[in-house]
Tab-separated table of C-alpha atoms in Angstrom:
chain	number	residue	atom	x	y	z
T	1343	UNK	CA	39.275	-86.048	-60.844
T	1344	UNK	CA	38.168	-87.262	-57.473
T	1345	UNK	CA	39.494	-90.723	-56.633
T	1346	UNK	CA	37.186	-93.665	-57.253
T	1347	UNK	CA	35.155	-95.434	-54.532
T	1348	UNK	CA	37.272	-96.591	-51.613
T	1349	UNK	CA	37.003	-99.594	-49.325
T	1350	UNK	CA	35.726	-98.926	-45.795
T	1351	UNK	CA	35.764	-102.557	-44.625
T	1352	UNK	CA	38.783	-101.995	-42.341
T	1353	UNK	CA	37.852	-98.963	-40.197
T	1354	UNK	CA	41.079	-99.185	-38.153
T	1355	UNK	CA	43.215	-98.739	-41.289
T	1356	UNK	CA	44.794	-95.291	-41.563
T	1357	UNK	CA	42.837	-93.141	-44.036
T	1358	UNK	CA	45.915	-92.620	-46.233
T	1359	UNK	CA	46.175	-96.398	-46.712
T	1360	UNK	CA	42.584	-97.106	-47.759
T	1361	UNK	CA	42.386	-98.944	-51.080
T	1362	UNK	CA	39.707	-98.882	-53.753
T	1363	UNK	CA	36.845	-101.336	-53.467
T	1364	UNK	CA	35.707	-103.481	-56.424
T	1365	UNK	CA	33.297	-100.773	-57.590
T	1366	UNK	CA	36.112	-98.225	-57.460
T	1367	UNK	CA	38.453	-100.398	-59.534
T	1368	UNK	CA	35.714	-100.864	-62.142
T	1369	UNK	CA	34.985	-97.124	-62.147
T	1370	UNK	CA	38.660	-96.228	-62.635
T	1371	UNK	CA	38.878	-98.498	-65.701
T	1372	UNK	CA	35.657	-97.008	-67.099
T	1373	UNK	CA	36.925	-93.461	-66.545
T	1374	UNK	CA	40.161	-94.310	-68.367
T	1375	UNK	CA	38.179	-95.766	-71.263
T	1376	UNK	CA	36.019	-92.624	-71.328
T	1377	UNK	CA	39.089	-90.379	-71.382
T	1378	UNK	CA	40.746	-92.306	-74.219
T	1379	UNK	CA	37.511	-92.485	-76.254
T	1380	UNK	CA	37.117	-88.712	-76.036
T	1381	UNK	CA	40.759	-87.957	-76.771
T	1382	UNK	CA	41.666	-86.674	-73.303
T	1383	UNK	CA	45.348	-87.552	-73.076
T	1384	UNK	CA	47.117	-85.727	-70.232
T	1385	UNK	CA	50.862	-85.416	-70.468
T	1386	UNK	CA	51.243	-85.004	-66.699
T	1387	UNK	CA	49.307	-86.403	-63.742
T	1388	UNK	CA	49.445	-84.806	-60.309
T	1389	UNK	CA	48.310	-87.427	-57.821
T	1390	UNK	CA	47.856	-87.526	-54.070
T	1391	UNK	CA	50.046	-90.104	-52.359
T	1392	UNK	CA	47.022	-91.840	-50.781
T	1393	UNK	CA	46.608	-95.449	-51.876
T	1394	UNK	CA	43.120	-94.886	-53.314
T	1395	UNK	CA	44.276	-92.012	-55.548
T	1396	UNK	CA	47.302	-93.985	-56.763
T	1397	UNK	CA	45.053	-96.969	-57.517
T	1398	UNK	CA	42.579	-94.718	-59.337
T	1399	UNK	CA	45.363	-93.338	-61.512
T	1400	UNK	CA	46.739	-96.831	-62.202
T	1401	UNK	CA	43.251	-98.081	-63.061
T	1402	UNK	CA	42.872	-95.383	-65.713
T	1403	UNK	CA	45.609	-97.191	-67.661
T	1404	UNK	CA	47.002	-93.983	-69.116
T	1405	UNK	CA	50.551	-93.601	-70.343
T	1406	UNK	CA	51.317	-90.403	-68.439
T	1407	UNK	CA	54.240	-88.894	-66.553
T	1408	UNK	CA	53.244	-88.639	-62.892
T	1409	UNK	CA	54.160	-86.525	-59.894
T	1410	UNK	CA	52.935	-88.007	-56.614
T	1411	UNK	CA	52.348	-85.073	-54.276
T	1412	UNK	CA	51.879	-85.652	-50.532
T	1413	UNK	CA	50.437	-82.144	-50.225
T	1414	UNK	CA	47.457	-83.197	-52.408
T	1415	UNK	CA	46.325	-85.650	-49.716
T	1416	UNK	CA	43.080	-84.172	-48.313
T	1417	UNK	CA	44.268	-80.776	-49.517
T	1418	UNK	CA	42.498	-77.468	-49.309
T	1419	UNK	CA	41.543	-75.951	-52.691
T	1420	UNK	CA	44.286	-73.315	-52.442
T	1421	UNK	CA	46.898	-76.041	-51.977
T	1422	UNK	CA	45.636	-77.996	-54.984
T	1423	UNK	CA	45.695	-74.836	-57.090
T	1424	UNK	CA	49.219	-74.068	-55.882
T	1425	UNK	CA	50.419	-77.522	-56.971
T	1426	UNK	CA	48.803	-77.032	-60.392
T	1427	UNK	CA	50.385	-73.579	-60.711
T	1428	UNK	CA	53.817	-75.157	-60.167
T	1429	UNK	CA	53.540	-77.173	-63.394
T	1430	UNK	CA	55.886	-76.280	-66.221
T	1431	UNK	CA	56.241	-77.855	-69.637
T	1432	UNK	CA	52.910	-79.705	-69.717
T	1433	UNK	CA	49.940	-78.830	-71.892
T	1434	UNK	CA	47.327	-81.139	-70.364
T	1435	UNK	CA	47.333	-81.953	-66.661
T	1436	UNK	CA	45.277	-84.524	-64.751
T	1437	UNK	CA	44.830	-83.988	-61.005
T	1438	UNK	CA	43.677	-86.930	-58.873
T	1439	UNK	CA	42.757	-85.787	-55.382
T	1440	UNK	CA	40.132	-85.804	-52.624
T	1441	UNK	CA	36.941	-84.086	-51.510
T	1442	UNK	CA	36.151	-81.549	-50.323
T	1443	UNK	CA	39.137	-79.723	-51.841
T	1444	UNK	CA	38.901	-81.081	-55.384
T	1445	UNK	CA	35.152	-80.397	-55.536
T	1446	UNK	CA	35.512	-76.828	-54.326
T	1447	UNK	CA	38.327	-76.177	-56.792
T	1448	UNK	CA	36.348	-77.672	-59.691
T	1449	UNK	CA	33.337	-75.544	-58.817
T	1450	UNK	CA	35.347	-72.322	-58.561
T	1451	UNK	CA	37.932	-72.715	-61.330
T	1452	UNK	CA	35.343	-72.651	-64.137
T	1453	UNK	CA	33.413	-69.634	-65.418
T	1454	UNK	CA	30.133	-71.526	-65.418
T	1455	UNK	CA	29.230	-74.932	-64.064
T	1456	UNK	CA	28.041	-77.806	-66.241
T	1457	UNK	CA	24.336	-78.649	-66.018
T	1458	UNK	CA	25.145	-82.138	-64.716
T	1459	UNK	CA	23.086	-82.934	-61.573
T	1460	UNK	CA	26.094	-84.440	-59.730
T	1461	UNK	CA	28.548	-81.582	-60.280
T	1462	UNK	CA	27.834	-79.846	-56.990
T	1463	UNK	CA	28.288	-82.899	-54.770
T	1464	UNK	CA	31.241	-84.228	-56.834
T	1465	UNK	CA	30.920	-87.954	-56.032
T	1466	UNK	CA	33.771	-90.432	-56.167
T	1467	UNK	CA	35.207	-90.613	-59.673
T	1468	UNK	CA	33.791	-87.219	-60.665
T	1469	UNK	CA	35.879	-85.911	-63.545
T	1470	UNK	CA	35.922	-82.383	-64.902
T	1471	UNK	CA	37.680	-81.521	-68.149
T	1472	UNK	CA	38.256	-77.820	-68.637
T	1473	UNK	CA	40.178	-75.520	-70.945
T	1474	UNK	CA	42.181	-72.513	-69.786
T	1475	UNK	CA	43.246	-69.540	-71.883
T	1476	UNK	CA	46.097	-68.727	-69.474
T	1477	UNK	CA	49.531	-68.758	-71.120
T	1478	UNK	CA	51.025	-70.718	-68.186
T	1479	UNK	CA	49.690	-72.859	-65.353
T	1480	UNK	CA	51.043	-70.260	-62.939
T	1481	UNK	CA	48.456	-67.813	-64.339
T	1482	UNK	CA	45.385	-69.846	-63.345
T	1483	UNK	CA	42.769	-68.014	-61.330
T	1484	UNK	CA	39.248	-68.691	-60.132
T	1485	UNK	CA	36.631	-68.549	-62.892
T	1486	UNK	CA	39.315	-68.917	-65.592
T	1487	UNK	CA	38.290	-72.285	-67.008
T	1488	UNK	CA	35.753	-73.276	-69.618
T	1489	UNK	CA	34.015	-76.602	-69.079
T	1490	UNK	CA	34.731	-79.066	-71.876
T	1491	UNK	CA	33.226	-82.160	-70.272
T	1492	UNK	CA	32.119	-83.661	-66.986
T	1493	UNK	CA	31.211	-87.186	-65.971
T	1494	UNK	CA	30.750	-89.491	-63.019
T	1495	UNK	CA	31.154	-93.286	-63.079
T	1496	UNK	CA	27.374	-93.913	-63.006
T	1497	UNK	CA	27.164	-92.159	-66.410
T	1498	UNK	CA	29.493	-94.739	-67.887
């Protein structure tokens, strides 16, 4: 999941400290409702330490164990994948991070892309649900996932 829409009204604020705007808070709640309605219940969340990613995760209103990872802040795809590969003991993992890294990873971790018109540009709040046949998170590779679902806040 890419974080929801952030607030740009204070351009002098450090990027790491940018909060969600009203639209982003609404989108986070809608994405959480969408996840619950479809039965997507992660048992671990990996979340960037940036304020907007933490607020997105909180807005989802999920009861989920969370690891806040500084290295997910504006991370390259390889770094995001490395953090995911470090997971042990979780069956379903939610990653809340930033573009362009999260978009590139989403586009390259699945065997085939969903037909959704917004998948390639991966707007704020974009959420990919995919299944992996790998026996452990450490075994994930590019093109190893099967798309289960994909949405963006405007769909909700």
